mmCIF file of C-alpha atoms and ligand atoms in Angstrom:
data_model
loop_
_atom_site.group_PDB
_atom_site.id
_atom_site.type_symbol
_atom_site.label_atom_id
_atom_site.label_comp_id
_atom_site.label_asym_id
_atom_site.label_seq_id
_atom_site.Cartn_x
_atom_site.Cartn_y
_atom_site.Cartn_z
ATOM 1 C CA MET A 1 9.969 76.543 -43.935
ATOM 2 C CA GLU A 2 10.296 79.893 -41.974
ATOM 3 C CA VAL A 3 7.142 81.766 -41.020
ATOM 4 C CA LYS A 4 6.814 85.362 -40.236
ATOM 5 C CA ILE A 5 3.773 87.027 -38.912
ATOM 6 C CA ASN A 6 3.908 90.799 -39.021
ATOM 7 C CA ASN A 7 1.474 93.090 -37.208
ATOM 8 C CA ILE A 8 -1.507 90.868 -37.949
ATOM 9 C CA ARG A 9 -4.842 92.153 -36.877
ATOM 10 C CA LYS A 10 -7.962 90.248 -37.424
ATOM 11 C CA GLU A 11 -11.555 91.834 -37.024
ATOM 12 C CA PHE A 12 -14.990 89.908 -37.062
ATOM 13 C CA ASP A 13 -17.760 92.437 -37.426
ATOM 14 C CA ARG A 14 -15.393 95.130 -35.944
ATOM 15 C CA PHE A 15 -14.484 93.032 -33.026
ATOM 16 C CA ALA A 16 -10.782 92.490 -33.020
ATOM 17 C CA ALA A 17 -9.938 88.883 -32.384
ATOM 18 C CA LEU A 18 -6.316 89.629 -32.831
ATOM 19 C CA HIS A 19 -4.435 92.921 -32.277
ATOM 20 C CA ASP A 20 -1.210 93.701 -33.830
ATOM 21 C CA VAL A 21 0.310 90.088 -33.341
ATOM 22 C CA SER A 22 3.828 89.443 -34.566
ATOM 23 C CA LEU A 23 5.826 86.390 -34.345
ATOM 24 C CA ASN A 24 8.791 84.787 -36.174
ATOM 25 C CA ILE A 25 8.632 80.917 -36.358
ATOM 26 C CA ALA A 26 12.193 79.235 -37.255
ATOM 27 C CA SER A 27 12.136 76.336 -39.801
ATOM 28 C CA GLY A 28 11.883 73.044 -38.282
ATOM 29 C CA GLU A 29 10.391 74.603 -34.893
ATOM 30 C CA LEU A 30 7.537 72.988 -32.799
ATOM 31 C CA ILE A 31 5.722 75.879 -31.562
ATOM 32 C CA ALA A 32 2.594 75.834 -29.103
ATOM 33 C CA LEU A 33 -0.100 78.527 -29.221
ATOM 34 C CA LEU A 34 -1.461 78.551 -25.543
ATOM 35 C CA GLY A 35 -4.019 80.426 -23.973
ATOM 36 C CA PRO A 36 -7.529 80.626 -22.373
ATOM 37 C CA SER A 37 -10.642 80.168 -24.619
ATOM 38 C CA GLY A 38 -11.192 83.074 -26.766
ATOM 39 C CA SER A 39 -7.678 84.326 -26.706
ATOM 40 C CA GLY A 40 -7.309 84.245 -30.529
ATOM 41 C CA LYS A 41 -5.150 80.868 -30.830
ATOM 42 C CA THR A 42 -7.575 79.184 -33.472
ATOM 43 C CA THR A 43 -8.032 82.510 -35.569
ATOM 44 C CA LEU A 44 -4.189 82.830 -35.736
ATOM 45 C CA LEU A 45 -3.852 79.213 -37.023
ATOM 46 C CA ARG A 46 -6.557 79.696 -39.451
ATOM 47 C CA LEU A 47 -4.871 82.833 -40.785
ATOM 48 C CA ILE A 48 -1.419 80.767 -41.138
ATOM 49 C CA ALA A 49 -3.246 78.143 -42.942
ATOM 50 C CA GLY A 50 -5.090 80.417 -45.353
ATOM 51 C CA LEU A 51 -8.612 79.490 -44.094
ATOM 52 C CA ASP A 52 -9.057 83.044 -43.411
ATOM 53 C CA PHE A 53 -7.467 86.487 -44.239
ATOM 54 C CA PRO A 54 -5.866 89.137 -41.946
ATOM 55 C CA THR A 55 -7.820 92.625 -41.709
ATOM 56 C CA ALA A 56 -4.092 93.926 -41.647
ATOM 57 C CA GLY A 57 -0.628 92.807 -41.542
ATOM 58 C CA GLN A 58 1.330 90.108 -43.411
ATOM 59 C CA ILE A 59 2.294 86.442 -43.198
ATOM 60 C CA PHE A 60 5.514 85.431 -44.904
ATOM 61 C CA PHE A 61 6.219 81.828 -45.892
ATOM 62 C CA GLY A 62 10.002 82.166 -46.349
ATOM 63 C CA GLU A 63 10.674 85.319 -48.545
ATOM 64 C CA GLU A 64 7.043 85.137 -50.107
ATOM 65 C CA ASP A 65 4.129 87.170 -48.849
ATOM 66 C CA ALA A 66 1.438 84.472 -48.574
ATOM 67 C CA SER A 67 -1.141 86.647 -46.638
ATOM 68 C CA HIS A 68 -3.612 86.339 -49.567
ATOM 69 C CA HIS A 69 -2.625 83.204 -50.963
ATOM 70 C CA SER A 70 -5.441 80.265 -50.763
ATOM 71 C CA VAL A 71 -5.062 77.220 -48.605
ATOM 72 C CA GLN A 72 -3.844 75.043 -51.864
ATOM 73 C CA ASP A 73 -1.175 77.651 -52.796
ATOM 74 C CA ARG A 74 0.201 77.597 -49.234
ATOM 75 C CA ASN A 75 0.422 74.102 -49.207
ATOM 76 C CA VAL A 76 0.121 73.573 -45.460
ATOM 77 C CA GLY A 77 -1.352 70.254 -43.819
ATOM 78 C CA PHE A 78 -3.842 70.456 -40.837
ATOM 79 C CA VAL A 79 -5.106 68.417 -38.480
ATOM 80 C CA PHE A 80 -8.207 69.568 -36.160
ATOM 81 C CA GLN A 81 -9.717 67.831 -33.216
ATOM 82 C CA HIS A 82 -12.945 67.251 -35.099
ATOM 83 C CA TYR A 83 -11.661 66.939 -38.581
ATOM 84 C CA ALA A 84 -12.982 63.517 -39.186
ATOM 85 C CA LEU A 85 -11.567 60.813 -41.279
ATOM 86 C CA PHE A 86 -13.562 59.846 -44.413
ATOM 87 C CA ARG A 87 -15.721 57.237 -42.800
ATOM 88 C CA HIS A 88 -16.590 55.367 -46.169
ATOM 89 C CA MET A 89 -12.378 55.114 -47.085
ATOM 90 C CA THR A 90 -10.080 52.810 -45.783
ATOM 91 C CA VAL A 91 -6.966 54.110 -43.852
ATOM 92 C CA ALA A 92 -4.846 53.883 -46.947
ATOM 93 C CA GLN A 93 -7.589 55.726 -49.115
ATOM 94 C CA ASN A 94 -7.807 58.348 -46.383
ATOM 95 C CA ILE A 95 -3.928 58.822 -46.403
ATOM 96 C CA GLY A 96 -3.830 58.840 -50.207
ATOM 97 C CA PHE A 97 -6.867 61.171 -50.814
ATOM 98 C CA GLY A 98 -5.114 64.732 -51.003
ATOM 99 C CA LEU A 99 -2.749 63.210 -53.683
ATOM 100 C CA LYS A 100 -5.375 61.460 -55.493
ATOM 101 C CA VAL A 101 -7.313 64.514 -56.049
ATOM 102 C CA ARG A 102 -4.729 66.583 -57.398
ATOM 103 C CA PRO A 103 -5.279 68.026 -60.895
ATOM 104 C CA SER A 104 -3.686 65.374 -63.350
ATOM 105 C CA ALA A 105 -0.692 67.660 -64.223
ATOM 106 C CA SER A 106 0.584 67.442 -60.443
ATOM 107 C CA ARG A 107 -0.832 64.028 -59.316
ATOM 108 C CA PRO A 108 1.714 61.513 -58.771
ATOM 109 C CA PRO A 109 1.401 58.188 -60.825
ATOM 110 C CA LYS A 110 -0.776 55.632 -58.940
ATOM 111 C CA SER A 111 2.271 53.294 -57.822
ATOM 112 C CA GLU A 112 4.037 56.520 -56.514
ATOM 113 C CA ILE A 113 0.840 57.289 -54.271
ATOM 114 C CA LYS A 114 1.019 53.753 -53.027
ATOM 115 C CA LYS A 115 4.418 53.743 -52.176
ATOM 116 C CA ARG A 116 3.899 57.288 -50.271
ATOM 117 C CA VAL A 117 0.888 55.858 -48.477
ATOM 118 C CA SER A 118 3.183 53.039 -47.345
ATOM 119 C CA ASP A 119 5.742 54.893 -46.310
ATOM 120 C CA LEU A 120 3.595 57.353 -44.162
ATOM 121 C CA LEU A 121 1.961 54.287 -42.554
ATOM 122 C CA ASP A 122 5.179 52.998 -41.632
ATOM 123 C CA MET A 123 6.010 56.594 -40.235
ATOM 124 C CA VAL A 124 2.869 56.722 -38.221
ATOM 125 C CA GLN A 125 3.502 53.219 -37.105
ATOM 126 C CA LEU A 126 0.270 51.843 -38.416
ATOM 127 C CA SER A 127 1.461 49.414 -40.890
ATOM 128 C CA GLY A 128 -0.810 46.433 -41.277
ATOM 129 C CA LEU A 129 -3.959 48.493 -40.658
ATOM 130 C CA GLU A 130 -4.280 49.833 -44.348
ATOM 131 C CA ASN A 131 -7.388 48.195 -44.978
ATOM 132 C CA ARG A 132 -9.436 49.036 -41.954
ATOM 133 C CA TYR A 133 -12.058 51.563 -41.890
ATOM 134 C CA PRO A 134 -11.957 54.634 -39.256
ATOM 135 C CA ASN A 135 -14.641 53.147 -37.081
ATOM 136 C CA GLN A 136 -12.447 49.924 -36.760
ATOM 137 C CA LEU A 137 -9.634 52.105 -35.175
ATOM 138 C CA SER A 138 -9.154 53.729 -31.560
ATOM 139 C CA GLY A 139 -9.184 57.468 -31.315
ATOM 140 C CA GLY A 140 -5.270 57.699 -31.019
ATOM 141 C CA GLN A 141 -4.985 55.591 -34.103
ATOM 142 C CA ARG A 142 -7.225 57.945 -35.972
ATOM 143 C CA GLN A 143 -5.326 60.968 -35.087
ATOM 144 C CA ARG A 144 -2.334 59.303 -36.243
ATOM 145 C CA VAL A 145 -4.113 58.697 -39.683
ATOM 146 C CA ALA A 146 -5.117 62.189 -39.905
ATOM 147 C CA LEU A 147 -1.620 63.315 -39.244
ATOM 148 C CA ALA A 148 -0.442 60.892 -42.049
ATOM 149 C CA ARG A 149 -3.230 62.299 -44.396
ATOM 150 C CA ALA A 150 -1.941 65.909 -43.707
ATOM 151 C CA MET A 151 1.664 64.694 -44.285
ATOM 152 C CA ALA A 152 0.926 63.118 -47.538
ATOM 153 C CA ILE A 153 0.753 66.211 -49.680
ATOM 154 C CA GLU A 154 4.168 67.074 -48.317
ATOM 155 C CA PRO A 155 3.064 70.224 -46.630
ATOM 156 C CA ARG A 156 5.428 73.144 -46.112
ATOM 157 C CA ILE A 157 4.215 73.454 -42.602
ATOM 158 C CA LEU A 158 2.014 71.425 -40.400
ATOM 159 C CA LEU A 159 -0.882 73.227 -38.431
ATOM 160 C CA LEU A 160 -2.748 71.156 -35.436
ATOM 161 C CA ASP A 161 -5.496 72.473 -33.665
ATOM 162 C CA GLU A 162 -6.108 70.821 -30.243
ATOM 163 C CA PRO A 163 -5.376 67.316 -32.256
ATOM 164 C CA PHE A 164 -5.601 65.397 -28.792
ATOM 165 C CA GLY A 165 -8.399 67.363 -27.347
ATOM 166 C CA ALA A 166 -10.879 64.780 -27.673
ATOM 167 C CA LEU A 167 -8.712 61.724 -26.150
ATOM 168 C CA ASP A 168 -8.500 60.436 -22.802
ATOM 169 C CA ALA A 169 -5.506 61.630 -20.665
ATOM 170 C CA LYS A 170 -3.359 58.487 -21.059
ATOM 171 C CA VAL A 171 -3.667 58.397 -24.845
ATOM 172 C CA ARG A 172 -3.058 62.165 -25.046
ATOM 173 C CA LYS A 173 0.285 61.663 -23.214
ATOM 174 C CA GLU A 174 1.398 58.985 -25.355
ATOM 175 C CA LEU A 175 0.437 60.595 -28.535
ATOM 176 C CA ARG A 176 2.345 63.819 -27.324
ATOM 177 C CA ARG A 177 5.386 61.730 -26.927
ATOM 178 C CA TRP A 178 4.889 60.300 -30.148
ATOM 179 C CA LEU A 179 4.320 63.737 -31.999
ATOM 180 C CA ARG A 180 7.554 64.948 -30.266
ATOM 181 C CA GLU A 181 9.360 62.066 -31.830
ATOM 182 C CA PHE A 182 7.613 62.345 -35.154
ATOM 183 C CA HIS A 183 8.503 66.110 -35.451
ATOM 184 C CA ASP A 184 12.006 65.450 -34.618
ATOM 185 C CA ARG A 185 12.122 62.585 -37.531
ATOM 186 C CA THR A 186 10.427 64.782 -40.167
ATOM 187 C CA GLY A 187 11.580 68.128 -39.132
ATOM 188 C CA HIS A 188 8.433 70.061 -40.294
ATOM 189 C CA THR A 189 7.858 73.442 -39.052
ATOM 190 C CA THR A 190 4.873 72.571 -36.648
ATOM 191 C CA VAL A 191 2.388 75.119 -35.099
ATOM 192 C CA PHE A 192 -0.100 73.357 -32.602
ATOM 193 C CA VAL A 193 -3.093 74.955 -30.842
ATOM 194 C CA THR A 194 -3.658 73.733 -27.013
ATOM 195 C CA HIS A 195 -4.988 75.106 -23.742
ATOM 196 C CA ASP A 196 -3.555 72.402 -21.750
ATOM 197 C CA GLN A 197 -0.195 73.974 -20.465
ATOM 198 C CA GLU A 198 1.199 70.457 -19.612
ATOM 199 C CA GLU A 199 1.002 69.548 -23.282
ATOM 200 C CA ALA A 200 2.521 72.975 -24.501
ATOM 201 C CA LEU A 201 5.382 72.988 -21.976
ATOM 202 C CA GLU A 202 6.163 69.390 -22.569
ATOM 203 C CA LEU A 203 6.076 69.282 -26.303
ATOM 204 C CA ALA A 204 7.080 72.644 -27.646
ATOM 205 C CA ASP A 205 10.452 74.187 -28.529
ATOM 206 C CA ARG A 206 8.767 77.659 -27.670
ATOM 207 C CA VAL A 207 5.448 78.630 -26.198
ATOM 208 C CA VAL A 208 3.550 81.510 -27.328
ATOM 209 C CA VAL A 209 1.246 82.690 -24.533
ATOM 210 C CA MET A 210 -1.860 84.406 -25.566
ATOM 211 C CA SER A 211 -4.608 86.565 -24.038
ATOM 212 C CA GLN A 212 -7.341 88.695 -25.383
ATOM 213 C CA GLY A 213 -6.108 88.593 -29.011
ATOM 214 C CA LYS A 214 -2.602 89.505 -28.023
ATOM 215 C CA ILE A 215 0.825 87.760 -27.295
ATOM 216 C CA GLU A 216 1.760 88.028 -23.782
ATOM 217 C CA GLN A 217 5.008 86.280 -24.175
ATOM 218 C CA VAL A 218 6.926 83.955 -26.434
ATOM 219 C CA GLY A 219 9.755 81.532 -24.820
ATOM 220 C CA SER A 220 10.807 78.195 -23.937
ATOM 221 C CA ALA A 221 8.960 76.124 -21.313
ATOM 222 C CA ASP A 222 11.718 77.314 -18.617
ATOM 223 C CA ASP A 223 11.258 81.274 -19.949
ATOM 224 C CA VAL A 224 7.600 81.304 -19.538
ATOM 225 C CA TYR A 225 7.325 79.049 -16.124
ATOM 226 C CA ASP A 226 10.697 80.584 -14.314
ATOM 227 C CA ARG A 227 10.647 84.086 -15.867
ATOM 228 C CA PRO A 228 6.946 85.335 -16.622
ATOM 229 C CA GLN A 229 6.807 88.723 -17.949
ATOM 230 C CA SER A 230 3.248 89.713 -16.980
ATOM 231 C CA PRO A 231 0.929 89.084 -14.124
ATOM 232 C CA PHE A 232 -1.096 87.211 -16.582
ATOM 233 C CA VAL A 233 1.514 84.774 -17.604
ATOM 234 C CA PHE A 234 2.417 84.266 -14.163
ATOM 235 C CA SER A 235 -1.078 83.216 -13.117
ATOM 236 C CA PHE A 236 -1.916 81.416 -16.159
ATOM 237 C CA ILE A 237 1.197 79.081 -16.146
ATOM 238 C CA GLY A 238 1.740 76.906 -13.181
ATOM 239 C CA GLU A 239 0.383 77.854 -9.826
ATOM 240 C CA SER A 240 0.964 81.120 -8.008
ATOM 241 C CA SER A 241 -0.261 83.512 -5.412
ATOM 242 C CA HIS A 242 -0.132 87.371 -5.387
ATOM 243 C CA LEU A 243 -0.362 90.028 -2.754
ATOM 244 C CA PRO A 244 -0.247 93.903 -2.893
ATOM 245 C CA VAL A 245 2.698 95.174 -1.589
ATOM 246 C CA GLU A 246 4.858 98.422 -1.310
ATOM 247 C CA VAL A 247 8.867 98.551 -1.543
ATOM 248 C CA LYS A 248 10.241 101.346 0.707
ATOM 249 C CA ASP A 249 14.038 101.894 1.352
ATOM 250 C CA GLY A 250 14.501 98.557 -0.398
ATOM 251 C CA ALA A 251 12.213 96.475 1.995
ATOM 252 C CA VAL A 252 9.282 94.881 0.587
ATOM 253 C CA LEU A 253 6.076 95.429 3.001
ATOM 254 C CA PHE A 254 2.696 94.049 2.918
ATOM 255 C CA GLN A 255 0.310 95.959 4.968
ATOM 256 C CA GLY A 256 3.094 98.323 5.995
ATOM 257 C CA GLU A 257 5.014 95.532 7.739
ATOM 258 C CA PRO A 258 8.350 94.181 6.298
ATOM 259 C CA ILE A 259 8.028 90.498 5.122
ATOM 260 C CA GLY A 260 11.712 89.907 4.907
ATOM 261 C CA ILE A 261 12.520 90.307 1.431
ATOM 262 C CA SER A 262 14.176 93.298 -0.401
ATOM 263 C CA GLN A 263 14.283 94.793 -3.854
ATOM 264 C CA GLY A 264 16.105 97.723 -5.275
ATOM 265 C CA SER A 265 14.089 100.690 -6.102
ATOM 266 C CA ASP A 266 10.720 101.837 -4.318
ATOM 267 C CA SER A 267 7.380 101.006 -5.726
ATOM 268 C CA ALA A 268 4.087 99.757 -5.306
ATOM 269 C CA GLY A 269 2.428 96.560 -6.964
ATOM 270 C CA ASP A 270 1.543 93.067 -6.875
ATOM 271 C CA LEU A 271 4.100 90.369 -5.297
ATOM 272 C CA PHE A 272 3.852 87.094 -7.252
ATOM 273 C CA PHE A 273 5.433 83.637 -5.903
ATOM 274 C CA ARG A 274 4.990 80.059 -6.688
ATOM 275 C CA PRO A 275 3.832 77.474 -3.919
ATOM 276 C CA GLU A 276 7.171 75.790 -4.224
ATOM 277 C CA ASP A 277 9.342 78.951 -3.907
ATOM 278 C CA VAL A 278 8.766 79.569 -0.104
ATOM 279 C CA VAL A 279 10.405 78.514 3.090
ATOM 280 C CA LEU A 280 8.732 78.302 6.487
ATOM 281 C CA THR A 281 10.453 80.379 8.935
ATOM 282 C CA ASP A 282 10.288 81.608 12.699
ATOM 283 C CA GLU A 283 11.789 85.214 11.918
ATOM 284 C CA ARG A 284 9.520 88.205 12.839
ATOM 285 C CA GLU A 285 9.830 89.589 9.343
ATOM 286 C CA ALA A 286 7.705 87.080 7.327
ATOM 287 C CA LEU A 287 4.275 86.658 5.870
ATOM 288 C CA SER A 288 1.943 84.930 8.360
ATOM 289 C CA GLY A 289 -1.509 83.625 8.463
ATOM 290 C CA LYS A 290 -4.131 80.970 9.472
ATOM 291 C CA VAL A 291 -3.870 77.594 7.730
ATOM 292 C CA THR A 292 -7.288 76.943 6.598
ATOM 293 C CA ALA A 293 -6.534 73.463 4.740
ATOM 294 C CA SER A 294 -3.733 71.243 3.915
ATOM 295 C CA ARG A 295 -3.485 68.711 1.133
ATOM 296 C CA ARG A 296 -0.931 65.911 0.231
ATOM 297 C CA LEU A 297 0.629 66.405 -3.124
ATOM 298 C CA ALA A 298 2.846 63.603 -4.287
ATOM 299 C CA GLY A 299 6.000 63.918 -2.017
ATOM 300 C CA THR A 300 5.151 67.184 -0.406
ATOM 301 C CA ARG A 301 2.170 68.995 1.106
ATOM 302 C CA ILE A 302 0.153 72.339 -0.008
ATOM 303 C CA ALA A 303 -1.091 74.510 2.811
ATOM 304 C CA GLU A 304 -3.420 77.000 2.268
ATOM 305 C CA ILE A 305 -3.175 80.008 4.330
ATOM 306 C CA ASP A 306 -5.325 83.045 4.921
ATOM 307 C CA ILE A 307 -3.089 86.100 5.534
ATOM 308 C CA ALA A 308 -4.874 88.438 7.846
ATOM 309 C CA ASN A 309 -5.690 91.814 6.490
ATOM 310 C CA ASN A 310 -6.306 93.958 9.563
ATOM 311 C CA GLY A 311 -10.112 93.251 9.910
ATOM 312 C CA HIS A 312 -10.811 93.336 6.020
ATOM 313 C CA ALA A 313 -11.140 90.031 3.773
ATOM 314 C CA PRO A 314 -8.100 87.768 4.231
ATOM 315 C CA PHE A 315 -5.623 87.140 1.285
ATOM 316 C CA HIS A 316 -5.681 83.603 0.205
ATOM 317 C CA VAL A 317 -2.429 81.997 -0.789
ATOM 318 C CA GLU A 318 -0.998 78.455 -1.270
ATOM 319 C CA VAL A 319 2.356 77.575 -0.309
ATOM 320 C CA GLU A 320 4.347 74.053 -0.421
ATOM 321 C CA VAL A 321 5.509 72.697 2.755
ATOM 322 C CA PRO A 322 7.613 69.620 3.718
ATOM 323 C CA LEU A 323 5.532 66.467 4.188
ATOM 324 C CA HIS A 324 6.291 66.685 7.970
ATOM 325 C CA ALA A 325 6.301 70.187 8.603
ATOM 326 C CA PRO A 326 4.175 71.232 11.715
ATOM 327 C CA ILE A 327 1.313 72.728 9.827
ATOM 328 C CA GLU A 328 -1.804 72.274 11.824
ATOM 329 C CA LEU A 329 -5.279 73.431 10.866
ATOM 330 C CA GLY A 330 -6.306 76.533 12.511
ATOM 331 C CA SER A 331 -2.435 77.280 13.599
ATOM 332 C CA GLU A 332 -0.483 80.117 12.486
ATOM 333 C CA ALA A 333 2.089 79.609 9.678
ATOM 334 C CA ARG A 334 5.048 81.957 8.838
ATOM 335 C CA PHE A 335 6.887 81.883 5.523
ATOM 336 C CA ARG A 336 8.879 84.010 2.855
ATOM 337 C CA PRO A 337 9.130 83.840 -0.790
ATOM 338 C CA THR A 338 12.559 82.654 -1.887
ATOM 339 C CA ARG A 339 11.850 83.498 -5.591
ATOM 340 C CA TRP A 340 9.382 86.272 -6.241
ATOM 341 C CA LYS A 341 8.544 88.940 -8.757
ATOM 342 C CA ILE A 342 6.970 92.392 -8.279
ATOM 343 C CA PHE A 343 4.886 93.826 -11.161
ATOM 344 C CA THR A 344 4.435 97.392 -10.331
ATOM 345 C CA LYS A 345 1.144 99.007 -11.022
HETATM 346 P P1 LIG B 401 -10.805 78.047 -27.992
HETATM 347 O O1 LIG B 401 -9.826 77.741 -26.920
HETATM 348 O O2 LIG B 401 -12.186 78.292 -27.135
HETATM 349 O O3 LIG B 401 -10.738 77.567 -29.226
HETATM 350 P P2 LIG B 401 -9.221 80.418 -29.133
HETATM 351 O O4 LIG B 401 -8.159 81.059 -28.351
HETATM 352 O O5 LIG B 401 -8.987 79.397 -30.116
HETATM 353 O O6 LIG B 401 -10.350 79.801 -28.238
HETATM 354 P P3 LIG B 401 -10.627 82.017 -31.142
HETATM 355 O O7 LIG B 401 -11.578 80.870 -31.814
HETATM 356 O O8 LIG B 401 -9.474 82.212 -32.020
HETATM 357 O O9 LIG B 401 -10.046 81.755 -29.696
HETATM 358 O O10 LIG B 401 -11.639 83.229 -31.101
HETATM 359 C C1 LIG B 401 -10.942 84.411 -30.408
HETATM 360 C C2 LIG B 401 -12.130 85.423 -30.685
HETATM 361 O O11 LIG B 401 -12.787 85.769 -31.832
HETATM 362 C C3 LIG B 401 -13.431 85.001 -29.912
HETATM 363 O O12 LIG B 401 -13.866 85.996 -28.965
HETATM 364 C C4 LIG B 401 -14.458 84.511 -30.803
HETATM 365 O O13 LIG B 401 -15.816 84.593 -30.247
HETATM 366 C C5 LIG B 401 -14.021 85.483 -31.788
HETATM 367 N N1 LIG B 401 -14.211 84.765 -33.196
HETATM 368 C C6 LIG B 401 -13.729 83.605 -33.719
HETATM 369 N N2 LIG B 401 -14.224 83.428 -35.009
HETATM 370 C C7 LIG B 401 -15.256 84.174 -35.453
HETATM 371 C C8 LIG B 401 -16.111 84.524 -36.492
HETATM 372 N N3 LIG B 401 -16.021 83.693 -37.424
HETATM 373 N N4 LIG B 401 -16.941 85.522 -36.409
HETATM 374 C C9 LIG B 401 -17.028 86.113 -35.051
HETATM 375 N N5 LIG B 401 -16.095 86.207 -34.020
HETATM 376 C C10 LIG B 401 -15.195 85.026 -34.106
#
């Protein structure tokens, strides 16, 4: 099911939690809503679910304007971080619940419910545990039951709000991989909310980066990491440093001095680069500063460098250097960015 979000605005007591948000989600896509706390991720997910309604704008499910349809009419499945299972019901009863409570006209016969529950147990790889109660399961197993319960009603789309948030790092990673496989097998259009960028970049077909109620960028993991379109996305995704620069006659200048990189048109702005996109150099035209710290990171080393500022507070940057580079605390290091972007002011 394709979902189209057109110019959505959502206000709470005149506070706009979402401003003019538009997004097209293709059928069968796995989309992550990623952003800091308060950026509007959950609000957007709740509007798609029909748990809340937009102040302005529309949400289409396929060709149908679903903006004011109820949750039931939208037929969506959702899993929340704290959406507890029914404690007094077994795994099988939890999964079958959504079908059992349907009005008699649309309720499948008992034998059909039993078959569907059994298929879903297979699908979430929990066969054999159908008679257990939730408190007899691990956290990861409980979330898989929650997912099976959401799938039981044959939803048109699946909405997940920080589904693995409460689990420890190792289980999260396992479930992440499992969810990707599950999605590829079932082909449901799925939207999940996370503030964990590793989770979003690894799992999603496309990542929607949000900040302050707006979409900053939508793209694949490569797009948002390698081609960030705003200072916010550059800073929020991965590690980066930035420095105020000017471009004059094609040369990029930091504090009036050329730093050995060039760019087309004259401007002033902030130069952003990632720690891994620099090279140490002996050239005169380079950035230089004092090494204030250095730490080992897997196969490389991260050096923290304070770039002098003619007597003012120094700019602090982090760069990745080869493990055996002659980087000593207190010494001077010179480097140039090899990949960068200047956002003009
Ligand atoms: P988190 O990662 O912390 O869950 P989020 O990106 O999901 O954050 P939302 O929960 O969508 O953010 O909230 C967006 C903004 O809207 C926040 O400033 C929040 O305080 C506000 N907000 C959300 N729900 C309500 C509500 N029911 N009444 C008033 N303000 C709300």
